[in-house]
Structures are given as structure tokens and as C-alpha cells.
mmCIF file of C-alpha atoms and ligand atoms in Angstrom:
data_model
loop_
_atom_site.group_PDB
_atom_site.id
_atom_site.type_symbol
_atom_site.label_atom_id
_atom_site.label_comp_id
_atom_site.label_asym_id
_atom_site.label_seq_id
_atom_site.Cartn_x
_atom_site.Cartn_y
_atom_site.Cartn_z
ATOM 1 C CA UNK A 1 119.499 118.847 99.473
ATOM 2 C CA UNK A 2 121.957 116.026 99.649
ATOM 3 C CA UNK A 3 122.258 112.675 97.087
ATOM 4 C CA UNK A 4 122.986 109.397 99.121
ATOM 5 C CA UNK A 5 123.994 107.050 96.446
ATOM 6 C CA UNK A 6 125.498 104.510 98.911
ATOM 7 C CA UNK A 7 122.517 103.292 100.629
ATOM 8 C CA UNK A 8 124.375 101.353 103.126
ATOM 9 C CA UNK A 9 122.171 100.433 106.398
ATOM 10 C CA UNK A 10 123.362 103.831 108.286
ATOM 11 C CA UNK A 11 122.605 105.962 105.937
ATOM 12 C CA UNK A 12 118.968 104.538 105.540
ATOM 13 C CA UNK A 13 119.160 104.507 109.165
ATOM 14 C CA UNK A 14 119.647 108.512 108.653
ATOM 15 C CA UNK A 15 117.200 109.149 105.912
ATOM 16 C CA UNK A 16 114.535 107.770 108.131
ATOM 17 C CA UNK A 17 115.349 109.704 111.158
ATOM 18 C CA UNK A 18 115.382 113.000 108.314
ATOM 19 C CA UNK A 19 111.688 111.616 107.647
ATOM 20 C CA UNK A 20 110.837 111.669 111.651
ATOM 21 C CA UNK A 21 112.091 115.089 111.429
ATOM 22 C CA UNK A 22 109.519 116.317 109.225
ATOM 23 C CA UNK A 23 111.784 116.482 106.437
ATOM 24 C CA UNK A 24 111.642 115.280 102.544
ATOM 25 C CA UNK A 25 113.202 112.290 101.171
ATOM 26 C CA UNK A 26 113.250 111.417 97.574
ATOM 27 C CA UNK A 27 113.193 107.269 97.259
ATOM 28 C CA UNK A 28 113.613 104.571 94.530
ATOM 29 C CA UNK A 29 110.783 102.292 94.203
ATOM 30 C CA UNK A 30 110.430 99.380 91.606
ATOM 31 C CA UNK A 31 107.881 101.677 89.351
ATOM 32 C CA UNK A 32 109.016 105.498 89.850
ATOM 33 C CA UNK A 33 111.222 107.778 92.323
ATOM 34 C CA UNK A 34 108.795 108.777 94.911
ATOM 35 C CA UNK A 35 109.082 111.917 97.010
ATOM 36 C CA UNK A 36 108.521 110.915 100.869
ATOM 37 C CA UNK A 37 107.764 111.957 104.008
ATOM 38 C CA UNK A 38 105.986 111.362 107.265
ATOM 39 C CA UNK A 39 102.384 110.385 106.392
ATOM 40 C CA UNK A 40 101.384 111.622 110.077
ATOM 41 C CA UNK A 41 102.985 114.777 110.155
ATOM 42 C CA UNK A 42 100.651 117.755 108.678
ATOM 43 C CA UNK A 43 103.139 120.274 108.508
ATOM 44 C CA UNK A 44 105.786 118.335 106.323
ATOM 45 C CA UNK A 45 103.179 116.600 104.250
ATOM 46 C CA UNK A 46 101.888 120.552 103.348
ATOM 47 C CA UNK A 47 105.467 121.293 102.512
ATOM 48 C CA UNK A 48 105.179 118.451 99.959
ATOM 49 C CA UNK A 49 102.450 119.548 98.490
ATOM 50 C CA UNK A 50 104.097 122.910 98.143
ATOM 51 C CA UNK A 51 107.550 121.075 96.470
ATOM 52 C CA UNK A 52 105.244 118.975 94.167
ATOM 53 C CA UNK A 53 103.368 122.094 92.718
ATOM 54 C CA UNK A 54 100.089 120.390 93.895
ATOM 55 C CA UNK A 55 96.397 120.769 94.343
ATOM 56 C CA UNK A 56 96.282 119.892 98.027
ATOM 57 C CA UNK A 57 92.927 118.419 97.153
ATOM 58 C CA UNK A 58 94.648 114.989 95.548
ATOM 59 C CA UNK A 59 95.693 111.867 97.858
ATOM 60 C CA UNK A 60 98.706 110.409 98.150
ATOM 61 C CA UNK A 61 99.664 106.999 98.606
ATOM 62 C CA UNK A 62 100.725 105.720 101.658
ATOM 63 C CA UNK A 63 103.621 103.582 101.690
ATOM 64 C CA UNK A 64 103.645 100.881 104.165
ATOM 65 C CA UNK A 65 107.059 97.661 104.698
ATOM 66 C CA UNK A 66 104.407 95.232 104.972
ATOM 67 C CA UNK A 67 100.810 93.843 104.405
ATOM 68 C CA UNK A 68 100.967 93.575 108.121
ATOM 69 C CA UNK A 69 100.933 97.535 108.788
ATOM 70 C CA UNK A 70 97.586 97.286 106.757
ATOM 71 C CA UNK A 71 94.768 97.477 109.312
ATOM 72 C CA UNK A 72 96.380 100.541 111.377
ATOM 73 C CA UNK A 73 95.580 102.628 107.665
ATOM 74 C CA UNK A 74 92.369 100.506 106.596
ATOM 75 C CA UNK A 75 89.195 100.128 108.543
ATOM 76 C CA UNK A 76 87.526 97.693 106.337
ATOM 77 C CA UNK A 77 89.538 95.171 104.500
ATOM 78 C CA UNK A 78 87.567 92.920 101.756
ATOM 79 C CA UNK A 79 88.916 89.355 101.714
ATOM 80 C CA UNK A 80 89.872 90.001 97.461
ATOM 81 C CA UNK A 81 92.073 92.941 98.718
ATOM 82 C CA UNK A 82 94.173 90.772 101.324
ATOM 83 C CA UNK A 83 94.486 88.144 98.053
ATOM 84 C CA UNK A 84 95.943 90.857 96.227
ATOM 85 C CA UNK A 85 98.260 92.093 98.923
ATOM 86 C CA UNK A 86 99.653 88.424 99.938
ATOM 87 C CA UNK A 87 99.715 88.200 95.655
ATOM 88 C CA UNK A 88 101.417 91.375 94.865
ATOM 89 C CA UNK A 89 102.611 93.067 97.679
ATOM 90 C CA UNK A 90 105.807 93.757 97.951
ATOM 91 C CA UNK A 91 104.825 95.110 94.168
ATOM 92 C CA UNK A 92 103.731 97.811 91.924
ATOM 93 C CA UNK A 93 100.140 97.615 93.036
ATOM 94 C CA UNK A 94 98.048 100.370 95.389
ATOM 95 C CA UNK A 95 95.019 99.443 97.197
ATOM 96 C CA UNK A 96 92.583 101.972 97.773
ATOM 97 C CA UNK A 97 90.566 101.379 101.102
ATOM 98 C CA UNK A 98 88.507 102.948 103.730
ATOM 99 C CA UNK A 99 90.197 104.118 106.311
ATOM 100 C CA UNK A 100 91.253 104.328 109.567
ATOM 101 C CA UNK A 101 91.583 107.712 111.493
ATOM 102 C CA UNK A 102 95.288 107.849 111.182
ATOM 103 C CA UNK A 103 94.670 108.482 107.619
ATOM 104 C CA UNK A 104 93.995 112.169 108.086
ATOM 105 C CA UNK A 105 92.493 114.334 105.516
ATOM 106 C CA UNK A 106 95.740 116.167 104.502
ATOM 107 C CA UNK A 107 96.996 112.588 102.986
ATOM 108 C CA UNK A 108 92.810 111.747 101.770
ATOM 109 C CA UNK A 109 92.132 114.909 100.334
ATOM 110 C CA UNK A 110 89.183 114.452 102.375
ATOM 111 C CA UNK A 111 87.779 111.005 101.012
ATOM 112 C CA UNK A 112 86.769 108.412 103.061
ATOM 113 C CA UNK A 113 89.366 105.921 101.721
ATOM 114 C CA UNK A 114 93.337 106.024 101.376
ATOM 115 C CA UNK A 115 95.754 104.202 99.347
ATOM 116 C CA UNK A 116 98.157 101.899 100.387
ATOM 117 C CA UNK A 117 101.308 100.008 98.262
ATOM 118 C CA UNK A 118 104.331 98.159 99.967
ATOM 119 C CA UNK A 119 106.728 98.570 97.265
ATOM 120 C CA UNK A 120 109.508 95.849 95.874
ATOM 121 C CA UNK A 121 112.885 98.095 95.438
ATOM 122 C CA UNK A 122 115.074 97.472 98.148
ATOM 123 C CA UNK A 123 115.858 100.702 99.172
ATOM 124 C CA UNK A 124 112.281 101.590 99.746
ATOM 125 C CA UNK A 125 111.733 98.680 101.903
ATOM 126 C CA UNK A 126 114.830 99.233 103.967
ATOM 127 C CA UNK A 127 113.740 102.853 104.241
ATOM 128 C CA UNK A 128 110.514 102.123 105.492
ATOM 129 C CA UNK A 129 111.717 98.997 108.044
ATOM 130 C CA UNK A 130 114.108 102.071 109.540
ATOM 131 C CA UNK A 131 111.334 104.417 109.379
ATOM 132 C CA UNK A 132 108.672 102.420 111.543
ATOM 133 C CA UNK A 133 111.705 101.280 113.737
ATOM 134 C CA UNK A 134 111.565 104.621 114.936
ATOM 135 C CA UNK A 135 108.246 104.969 115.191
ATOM 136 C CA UNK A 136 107.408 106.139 111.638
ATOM 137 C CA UNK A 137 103.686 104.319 110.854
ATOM 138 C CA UNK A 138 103.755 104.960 107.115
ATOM 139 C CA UNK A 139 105.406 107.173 104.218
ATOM 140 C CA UNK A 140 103.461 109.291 101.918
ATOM 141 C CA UNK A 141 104.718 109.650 98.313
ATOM 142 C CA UNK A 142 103.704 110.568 94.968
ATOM 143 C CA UNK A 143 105.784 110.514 91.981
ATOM 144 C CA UNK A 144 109.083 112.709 92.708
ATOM 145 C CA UNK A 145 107.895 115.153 89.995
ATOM 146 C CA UNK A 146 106.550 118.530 89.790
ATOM 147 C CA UNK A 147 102.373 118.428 89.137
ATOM 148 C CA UNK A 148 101.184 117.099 85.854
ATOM 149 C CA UNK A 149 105.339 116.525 84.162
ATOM 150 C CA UNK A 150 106.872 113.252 83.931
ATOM 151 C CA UNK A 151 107.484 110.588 86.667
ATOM 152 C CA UNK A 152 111.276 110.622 87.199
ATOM 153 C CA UNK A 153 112.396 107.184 86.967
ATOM 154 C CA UNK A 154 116.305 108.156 87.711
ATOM 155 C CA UNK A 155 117.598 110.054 90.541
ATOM 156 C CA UNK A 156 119.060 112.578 88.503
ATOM 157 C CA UNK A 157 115.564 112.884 87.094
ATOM 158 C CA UNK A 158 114.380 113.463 90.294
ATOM 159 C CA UNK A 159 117.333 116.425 90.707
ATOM 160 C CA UNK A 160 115.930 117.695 87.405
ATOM 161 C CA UNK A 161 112.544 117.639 88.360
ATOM 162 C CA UNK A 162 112.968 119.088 92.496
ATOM 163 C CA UNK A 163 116.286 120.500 93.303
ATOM 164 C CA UNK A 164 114.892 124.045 92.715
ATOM 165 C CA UNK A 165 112.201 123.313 95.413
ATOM 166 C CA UNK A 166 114.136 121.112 98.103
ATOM 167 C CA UNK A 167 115.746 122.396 101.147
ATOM 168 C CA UNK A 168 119.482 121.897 102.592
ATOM 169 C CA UNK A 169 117.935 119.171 104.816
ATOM 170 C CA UNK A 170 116.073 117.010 102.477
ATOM 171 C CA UNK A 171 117.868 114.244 100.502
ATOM 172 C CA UNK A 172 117.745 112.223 97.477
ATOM 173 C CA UNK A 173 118.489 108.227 97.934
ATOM 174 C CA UNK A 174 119.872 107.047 94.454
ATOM 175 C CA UNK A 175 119.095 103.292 93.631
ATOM 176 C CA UNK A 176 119.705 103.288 90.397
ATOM 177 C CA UNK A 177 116.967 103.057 87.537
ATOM 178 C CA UNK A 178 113.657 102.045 88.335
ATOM 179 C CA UNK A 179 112.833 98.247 87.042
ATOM 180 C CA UNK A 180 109.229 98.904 86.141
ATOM 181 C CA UNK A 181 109.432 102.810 85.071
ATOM 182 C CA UNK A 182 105.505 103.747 84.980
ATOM 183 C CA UNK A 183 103.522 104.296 88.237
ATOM 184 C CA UNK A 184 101.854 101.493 90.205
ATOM 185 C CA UNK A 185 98.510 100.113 89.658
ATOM 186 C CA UNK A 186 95.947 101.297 91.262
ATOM 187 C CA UNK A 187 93.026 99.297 92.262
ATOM 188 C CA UNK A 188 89.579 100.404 93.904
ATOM 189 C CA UNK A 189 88.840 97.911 96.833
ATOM 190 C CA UNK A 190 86.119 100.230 98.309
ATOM 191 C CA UNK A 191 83.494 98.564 96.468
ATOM 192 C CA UNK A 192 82.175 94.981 96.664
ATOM 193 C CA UNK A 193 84.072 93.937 93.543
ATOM 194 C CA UNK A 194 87.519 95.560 92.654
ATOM 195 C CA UNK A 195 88.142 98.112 90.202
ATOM 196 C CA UNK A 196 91.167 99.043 88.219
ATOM 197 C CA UNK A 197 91.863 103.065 88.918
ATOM 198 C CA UNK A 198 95.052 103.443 86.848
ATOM 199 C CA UNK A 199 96.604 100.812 84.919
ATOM 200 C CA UNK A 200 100.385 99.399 85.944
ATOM 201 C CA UNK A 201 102.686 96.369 85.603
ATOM 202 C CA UNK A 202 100.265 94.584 88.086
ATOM 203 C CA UNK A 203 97.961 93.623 85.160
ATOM 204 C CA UNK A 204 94.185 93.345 84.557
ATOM 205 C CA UNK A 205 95.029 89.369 83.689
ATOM 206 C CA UNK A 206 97.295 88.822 86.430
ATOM 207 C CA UNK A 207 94.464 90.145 88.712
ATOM 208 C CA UNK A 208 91.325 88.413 86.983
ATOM 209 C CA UNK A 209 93.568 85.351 86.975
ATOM 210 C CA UNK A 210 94.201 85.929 91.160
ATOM 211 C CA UNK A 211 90.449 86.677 92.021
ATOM 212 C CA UNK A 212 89.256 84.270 89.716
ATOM 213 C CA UNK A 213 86.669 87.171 88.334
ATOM 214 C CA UNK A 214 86.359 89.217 85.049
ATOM 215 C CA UNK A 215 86.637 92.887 85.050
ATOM 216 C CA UNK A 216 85.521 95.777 83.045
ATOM 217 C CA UNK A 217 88.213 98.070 81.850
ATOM 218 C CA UNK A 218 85.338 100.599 80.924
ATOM 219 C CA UNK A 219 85.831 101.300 85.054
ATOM 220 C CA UNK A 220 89.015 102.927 84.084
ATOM 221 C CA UNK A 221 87.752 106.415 82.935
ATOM 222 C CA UNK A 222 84.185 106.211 84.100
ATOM 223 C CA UNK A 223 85.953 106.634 87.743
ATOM 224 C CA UNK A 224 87.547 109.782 87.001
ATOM 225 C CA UNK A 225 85.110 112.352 87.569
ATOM 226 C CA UNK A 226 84.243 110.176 90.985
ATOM 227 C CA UNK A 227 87.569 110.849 92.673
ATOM 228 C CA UNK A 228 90.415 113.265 92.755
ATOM 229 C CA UNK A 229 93.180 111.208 91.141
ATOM 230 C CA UNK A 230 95.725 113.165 89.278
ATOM 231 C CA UNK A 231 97.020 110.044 87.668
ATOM 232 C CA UNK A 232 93.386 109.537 86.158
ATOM 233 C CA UNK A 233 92.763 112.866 84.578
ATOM 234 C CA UNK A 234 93.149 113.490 80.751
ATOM 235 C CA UNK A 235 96.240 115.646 80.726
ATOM 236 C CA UNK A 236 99.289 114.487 82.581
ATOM 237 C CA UNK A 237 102.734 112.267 82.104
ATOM 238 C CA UNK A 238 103.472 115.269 79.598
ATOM 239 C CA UNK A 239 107.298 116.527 78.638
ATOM 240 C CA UNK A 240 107.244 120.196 77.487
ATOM 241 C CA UNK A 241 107.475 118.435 73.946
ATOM 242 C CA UNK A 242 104.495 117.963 71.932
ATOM 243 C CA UNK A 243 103.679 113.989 72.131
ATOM 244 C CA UNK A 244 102.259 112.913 68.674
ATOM 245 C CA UNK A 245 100.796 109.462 68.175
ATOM 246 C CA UNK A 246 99.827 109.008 64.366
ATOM 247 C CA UNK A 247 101.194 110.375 61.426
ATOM 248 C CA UNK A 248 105.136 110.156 60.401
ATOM 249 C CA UNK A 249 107.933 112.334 61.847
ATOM 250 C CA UNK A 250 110.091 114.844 59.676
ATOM 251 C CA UNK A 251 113.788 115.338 60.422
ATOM 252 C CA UNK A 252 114.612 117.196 63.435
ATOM 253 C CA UNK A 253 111.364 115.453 65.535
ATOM 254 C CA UNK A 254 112.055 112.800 68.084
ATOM 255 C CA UNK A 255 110.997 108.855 67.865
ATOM 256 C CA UNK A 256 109.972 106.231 70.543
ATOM 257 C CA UNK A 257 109.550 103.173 68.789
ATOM 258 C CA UNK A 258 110.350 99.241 69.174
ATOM 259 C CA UNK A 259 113.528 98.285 68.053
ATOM 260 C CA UNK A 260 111.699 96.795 64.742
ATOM 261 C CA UNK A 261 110.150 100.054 63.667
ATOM 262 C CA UNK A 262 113.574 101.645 61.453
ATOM 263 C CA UNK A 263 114.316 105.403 62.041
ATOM 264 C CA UNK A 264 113.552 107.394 59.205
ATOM 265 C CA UNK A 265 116.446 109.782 57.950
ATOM 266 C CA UNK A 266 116.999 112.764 60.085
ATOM 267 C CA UNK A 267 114.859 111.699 62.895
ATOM 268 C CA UNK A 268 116.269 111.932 66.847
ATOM 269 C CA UNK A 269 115.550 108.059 67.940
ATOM 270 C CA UNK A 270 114.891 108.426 72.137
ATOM 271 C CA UNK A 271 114.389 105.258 72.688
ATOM 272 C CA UNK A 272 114.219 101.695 71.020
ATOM 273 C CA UNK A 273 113.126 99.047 73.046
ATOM 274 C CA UNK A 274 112.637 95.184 72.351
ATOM 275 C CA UNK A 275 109.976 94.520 74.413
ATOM 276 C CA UNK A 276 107.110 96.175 75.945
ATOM 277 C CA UNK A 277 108.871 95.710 79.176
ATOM 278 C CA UNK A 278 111.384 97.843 77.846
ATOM 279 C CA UNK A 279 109.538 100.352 76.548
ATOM 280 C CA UNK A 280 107.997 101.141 80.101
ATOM 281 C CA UNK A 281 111.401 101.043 81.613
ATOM 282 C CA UNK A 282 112.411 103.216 79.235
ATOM 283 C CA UNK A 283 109.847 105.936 78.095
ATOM 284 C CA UNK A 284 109.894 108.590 80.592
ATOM 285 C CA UNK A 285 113.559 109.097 80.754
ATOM 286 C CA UNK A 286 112.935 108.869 76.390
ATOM 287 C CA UNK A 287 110.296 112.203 77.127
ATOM 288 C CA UNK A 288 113.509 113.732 79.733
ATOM 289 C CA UNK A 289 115.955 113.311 76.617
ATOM 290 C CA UNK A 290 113.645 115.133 73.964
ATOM 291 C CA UNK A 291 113.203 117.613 76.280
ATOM 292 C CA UNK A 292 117.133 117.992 76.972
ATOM 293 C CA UNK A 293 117.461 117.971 73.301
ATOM 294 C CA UNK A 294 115.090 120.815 72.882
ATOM 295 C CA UNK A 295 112.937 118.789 70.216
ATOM 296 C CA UNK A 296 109.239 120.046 69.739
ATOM 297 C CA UNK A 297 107.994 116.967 68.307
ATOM 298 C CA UNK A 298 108.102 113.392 70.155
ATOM 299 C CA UNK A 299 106.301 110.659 67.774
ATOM 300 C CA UNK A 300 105.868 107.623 69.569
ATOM 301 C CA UNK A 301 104.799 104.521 68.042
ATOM 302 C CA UNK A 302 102.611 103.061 70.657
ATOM 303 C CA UNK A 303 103.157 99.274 71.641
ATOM 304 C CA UNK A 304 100.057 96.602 70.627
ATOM 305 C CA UNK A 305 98.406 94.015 72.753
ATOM 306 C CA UNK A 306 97.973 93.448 76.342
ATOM 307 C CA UNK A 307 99.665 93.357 79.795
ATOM 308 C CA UNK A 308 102.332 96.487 80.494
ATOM 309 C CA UNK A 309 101.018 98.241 76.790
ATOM 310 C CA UNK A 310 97.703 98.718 78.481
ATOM 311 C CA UNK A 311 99.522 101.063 81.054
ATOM 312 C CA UNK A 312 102.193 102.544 78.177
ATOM 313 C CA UNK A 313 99.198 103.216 76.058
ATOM 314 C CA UNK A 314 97.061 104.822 78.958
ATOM 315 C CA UNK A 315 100.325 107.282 80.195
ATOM 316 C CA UNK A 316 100.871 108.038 76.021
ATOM 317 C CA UNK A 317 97.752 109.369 75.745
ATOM 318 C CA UNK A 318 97.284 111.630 78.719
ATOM 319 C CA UNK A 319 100.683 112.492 77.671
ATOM 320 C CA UNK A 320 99.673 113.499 74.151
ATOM 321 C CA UNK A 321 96.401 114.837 75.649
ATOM 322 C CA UNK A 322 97.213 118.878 75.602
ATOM 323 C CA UNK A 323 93.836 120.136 76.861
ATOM 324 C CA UNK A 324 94.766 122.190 79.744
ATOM 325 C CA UNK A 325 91.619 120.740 82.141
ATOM 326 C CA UNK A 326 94.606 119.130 84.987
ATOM 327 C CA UNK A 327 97.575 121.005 85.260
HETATM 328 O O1 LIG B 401 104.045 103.785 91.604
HETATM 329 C C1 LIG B 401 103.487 104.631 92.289
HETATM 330 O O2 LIG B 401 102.307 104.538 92.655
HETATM 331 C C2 LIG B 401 104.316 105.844 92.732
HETATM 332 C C3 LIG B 401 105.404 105.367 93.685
HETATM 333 C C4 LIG B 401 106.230 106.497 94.226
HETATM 334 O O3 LIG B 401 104.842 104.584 94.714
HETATM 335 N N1 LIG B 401 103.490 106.842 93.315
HETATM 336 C C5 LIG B 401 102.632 107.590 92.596
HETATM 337 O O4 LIG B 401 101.980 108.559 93.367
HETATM 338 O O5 LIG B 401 102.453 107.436 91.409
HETATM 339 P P1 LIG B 401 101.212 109.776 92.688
HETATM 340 O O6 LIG B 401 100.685 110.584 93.834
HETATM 341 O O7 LIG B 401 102.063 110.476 91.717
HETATM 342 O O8 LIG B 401 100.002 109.075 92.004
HETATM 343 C C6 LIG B 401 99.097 108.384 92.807
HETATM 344 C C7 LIG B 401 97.718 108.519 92.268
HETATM 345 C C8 LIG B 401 97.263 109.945 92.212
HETATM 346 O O9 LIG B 401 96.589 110.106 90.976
HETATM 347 C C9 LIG B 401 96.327 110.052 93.382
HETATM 348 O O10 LIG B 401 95.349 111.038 93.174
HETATM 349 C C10 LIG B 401 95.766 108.638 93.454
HETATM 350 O O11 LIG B 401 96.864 107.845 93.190
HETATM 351 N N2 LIG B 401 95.277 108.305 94.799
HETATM 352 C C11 LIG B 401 95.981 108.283 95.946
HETATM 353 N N3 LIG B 401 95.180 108.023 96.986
HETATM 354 C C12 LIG B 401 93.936 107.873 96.480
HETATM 355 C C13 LIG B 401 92.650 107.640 97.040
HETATM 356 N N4 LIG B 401 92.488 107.501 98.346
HETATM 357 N N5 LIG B 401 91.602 107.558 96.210
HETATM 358 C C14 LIG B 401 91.760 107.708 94.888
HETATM 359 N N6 LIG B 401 92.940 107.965 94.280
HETATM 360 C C15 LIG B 401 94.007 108.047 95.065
HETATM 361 MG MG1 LIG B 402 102.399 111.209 89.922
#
């Protein structure tokens, strides 16, 4: 496995053609590293499966350049879902939708629907521009992590999390930190009124205020025993320390806090943030560091109110959730 870190227009020009090949390429978007490949190709997209550590049983997002590419993956296409594209898209949003033949059951887990984001980062959209210039159609990738750990929002995260597992002729394309740093939103547009499948920096608001409708956020875990989304089951987002999220740390336990909130003597501070923008950003490479550090405690003081805390709250407590039920 190689690390690009100088993503000049050849060498995305050569990561694609390692993606035509059937190989695996780790990617920067806006909201995590994703680990790609050819969302056509069967035999690569069961080696990914195998590299991720994953119940082939769980979708994966298709990653498309443009809204454009969206009817060769989608066979029905709601007029609220092309608002949110034209809205969002490029963006940390994924639209679930029925689809088209091409999306095959390896990449469906063998629902009738498949989801579809055309990230923001630059790298990612260069990447995939390359990759359908040579006759790539889409990119599958989940989180660059192995199954149920942390999203790796760095690409030495991503090294970390996959170099054990990757061959000589996959690569790693480093873009630096991801802007966002928790996964995309994920929206249900299967249904005759959208619903919100995982929270993300592509808010409830932002969306009500697009659509011009109200939604229930009681959809958000009344989905999950409907469909097989890892992201949506109790236990996940977890480093191998134990999250706690009430009560007051001793000396020698980590803390992820705002920048307000003072570090009591003796406590490891991972992470202090001044906004809740921040704290996204900066919480999974704040669960990395505890683990680096060998702590067994991470308390995290979780952020209050709306927007982006609705998606660091939902990730903090499948992360704190121990029950063994997902991974
Ligand atoms: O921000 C993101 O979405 C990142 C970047 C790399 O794009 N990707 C990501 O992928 O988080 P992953 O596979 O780690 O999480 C995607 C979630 C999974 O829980 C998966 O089960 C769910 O989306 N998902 C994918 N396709 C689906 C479908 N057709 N129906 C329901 N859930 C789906
Ligand atoms: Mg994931």
C-alpha cells in the first residue's frame, strides 16, 4: 500500500485507473476518509468487505461526481430528493433510493434501494471526475475503518486503522483533515416523505427549512430494525476505551469537553473545542489519541442544542453503548 500525499492531477489520474483495476483506494471526503473502489466490480467490492472486517449483508454508499450520474443508480427519483441534491450535493448528505440494476446486490446487501452522496472535498471529486473518465460509473465507500471502530478522519488514521489489511497495490490519497469529521447524513427518500437515517452536518433544520416540511426525529431509531445500516445500530463509533458520559473523571482518565468546561487536576484533556463545529472535527481523532495513550476511561462532556450536536450526541452514544448486539 502506497500514501499519495501530492494529489496532483496525474496521480488522481493513477488512483482512478488503480480503482478500474479492481483495486482499493483510501480517499478524503469533507466528513470521513472513505475506503473506495469500483462499485461495479464484485470481486474487488468482496475484497472490501474482507479489508473492512464486514458483514457482507450492510450497503455501502455509492459515490457519484455529480447529481447528474443520479438516474443510472436510481430508478425512481421523488421531486424532494432532486431539491436536496441541487441543495446539498456536492455535501455531506446520502440519499437512499430505489434502484437501478447497476446497483447490484453485493453494494445493496440485497435491498431494493442504494445510497448515493457526491461529496465536497476536492480530492474526492477529482477522483471520481478521473474515475468515470475512464469509464468508472460510481465508487463504493464506507468509512476507511475496520467494522464497528472509529471513522478515521486523517490519513494516518486511515494507516492505523487498514495498513494491516491492504495490499502492495492499493493506496492511500492524503488530503489532509477532514472539514466535517462525522459521517454524512443519511436520508430515506424511498418513502413519500423523507426520513432522516443517521444524523450529519446536513441538518434536520437545514432540510425542513429546504422542503418546507416538518420531520419527526422519532424516525431515527424506529428505522433501525427495518434496514441493515451499521451506522444505525446501538454499538458502533467505539475506541477500545470505555466512553463515559455522566459522572466526573479521576486522574489518569481522558476528557472531551468545550473549551469552557476546565480540566480537573490529573485528567488527560483530548480535545477542547470552541464550537460544536469543532468538536465534530475533532472527536474521533480525540477517541484515536486516548487510545494511543492507553487510557481506559474517555469522559466526554456532550455538546447541548441543535444542528451538528444532534449528530455528536447520536455517534457519543453508540460510542458509549458497549452491548455487544453490532460488532
Ligand atoms: O460520510 C459518509 O457517509 C462516509 C464517506 C466515506 O462518504 N461513508 C460512510 O459509509 O459513512 P459507511 O458505510 O461507513 O456508512 C454508511 C451507512 C452504513 O450504516 C450503511 O449500512 C448505510 O449507510 N447504508 C448504505 N446504503 C444503504 C441503503 N441502501 N439503505 C440503508 N442504509 C444504507
Ligand atoms: Mg462507517
Amino acid at each position: 500500500m502506497r500514501i499519495i500525499s501530492n494529489c496532483s492531477v496525474s496521480a488522481l489520474a493513477d488512483a482512478a485507473k488503480t480503482l478500474i483495476q479492481g483495486n482499493l483506494v483510501a480517499f478524503p471526503t469533507e466528513t470521513v476518509y472513505g475506503l473506495g473502489t469500483d462499485a461495479s466490480n464484485k470481486d474487488a467490492v468482496t475484497r472490501l468487505y474482507a479489508v473492512k472486517g464486514r458483514p457482507s449483508d450492510h450497503p455501502l454508499i455509492v459515490h457519484i461526481s455529480s447529481d447528474a450520474q443520479l438516474d443510472k443508480w436510481a430508478s425512481e427519483i421523488p421531486k424532494y430528493s432532486i431539491k436536496l441534491a441541487r441543495n446539498f450535493w456536492p455535501g455531506p448528505m446520502t440519499l437512499i433510493l430505489p434502484r437501478t440494476s447497476l446497483a447490484q446486490d453485493f453494494i445493496t446487501g440485497g435491498q431494493n434501494n442504494v445510497g448515493l452522496r457526491v461529496p465536497e472535498h476536492t480530492v474526492a471529486l477529482a477522483l471520481l471526475k478521473e474515475f468515470e473518465k475512464q469509464g468508472g460509473l460510481g465508487i463504493a465507500a464506507p468509512s476507511a475503518n475496520r467494522f464497528g471502530k472509529v471513522s478515521p478522519t486523517t490519513a494516518d488514521a486511515v494507516c492505523d486503522e487498514l495498513s494491516d489489511y491492504l495490499s502492495k497495490r492499493d493506496l492511500i490519497l492524503d488530503g489532509g483533515a477532514c472539514a466535517v469529521g462525522v459521517e454524512s447524513t443519511i436520508i430515506d427518500c424511498t418513502k413519500k416523505k423523507p426520513t432522516i437515517l443517521r444524523p450529519g452536518a446536513v441538518t434536520k433544520e437545514a432540510i425542513e427549512d429546504t422542503l418546507g416540511i416538518s420531520m419527526d426525529f422519532d424516525s431515527l431509531t424506529s428505522v433501525s430494525n427495518q434496514v441493515k445500516a451499521s451506522g444505525v445500530l446501538t454499538s458502533h463509533y467505539a475506541p477500545r476505551a470505555k466512553v463515559v458520559l455522566s459522572g466526573v473523571p479521576n486522574a489518569g482518565d481522558g476528557l472531551i469537553a468545550l473549551a469552557s468546561y476546565a480540566t480537573p487536576a490529573g485528567v488527560v484533556r483530548l480535545a477542547e473545542p470552541r464550537t460544536n463545529e469543532e468538536y465534530a472535527k475533532n472527536l474521533y481523532e480525540a477517541f484515536r489519541l486516548a487510545d494511543h495513550k492507553g487510557l481506559q476511561r474517555v469522559f466526554v462532556i456532550p455538546p447541548a442544542g441543535s444542528g451538528i450536536a444532534i449528530a455528536i450526541n447520536d455517534r457519543l452514544a453508540k460510542s458509549a453503548n458497549t452491548k455487544s448486539d453490532s460488532i
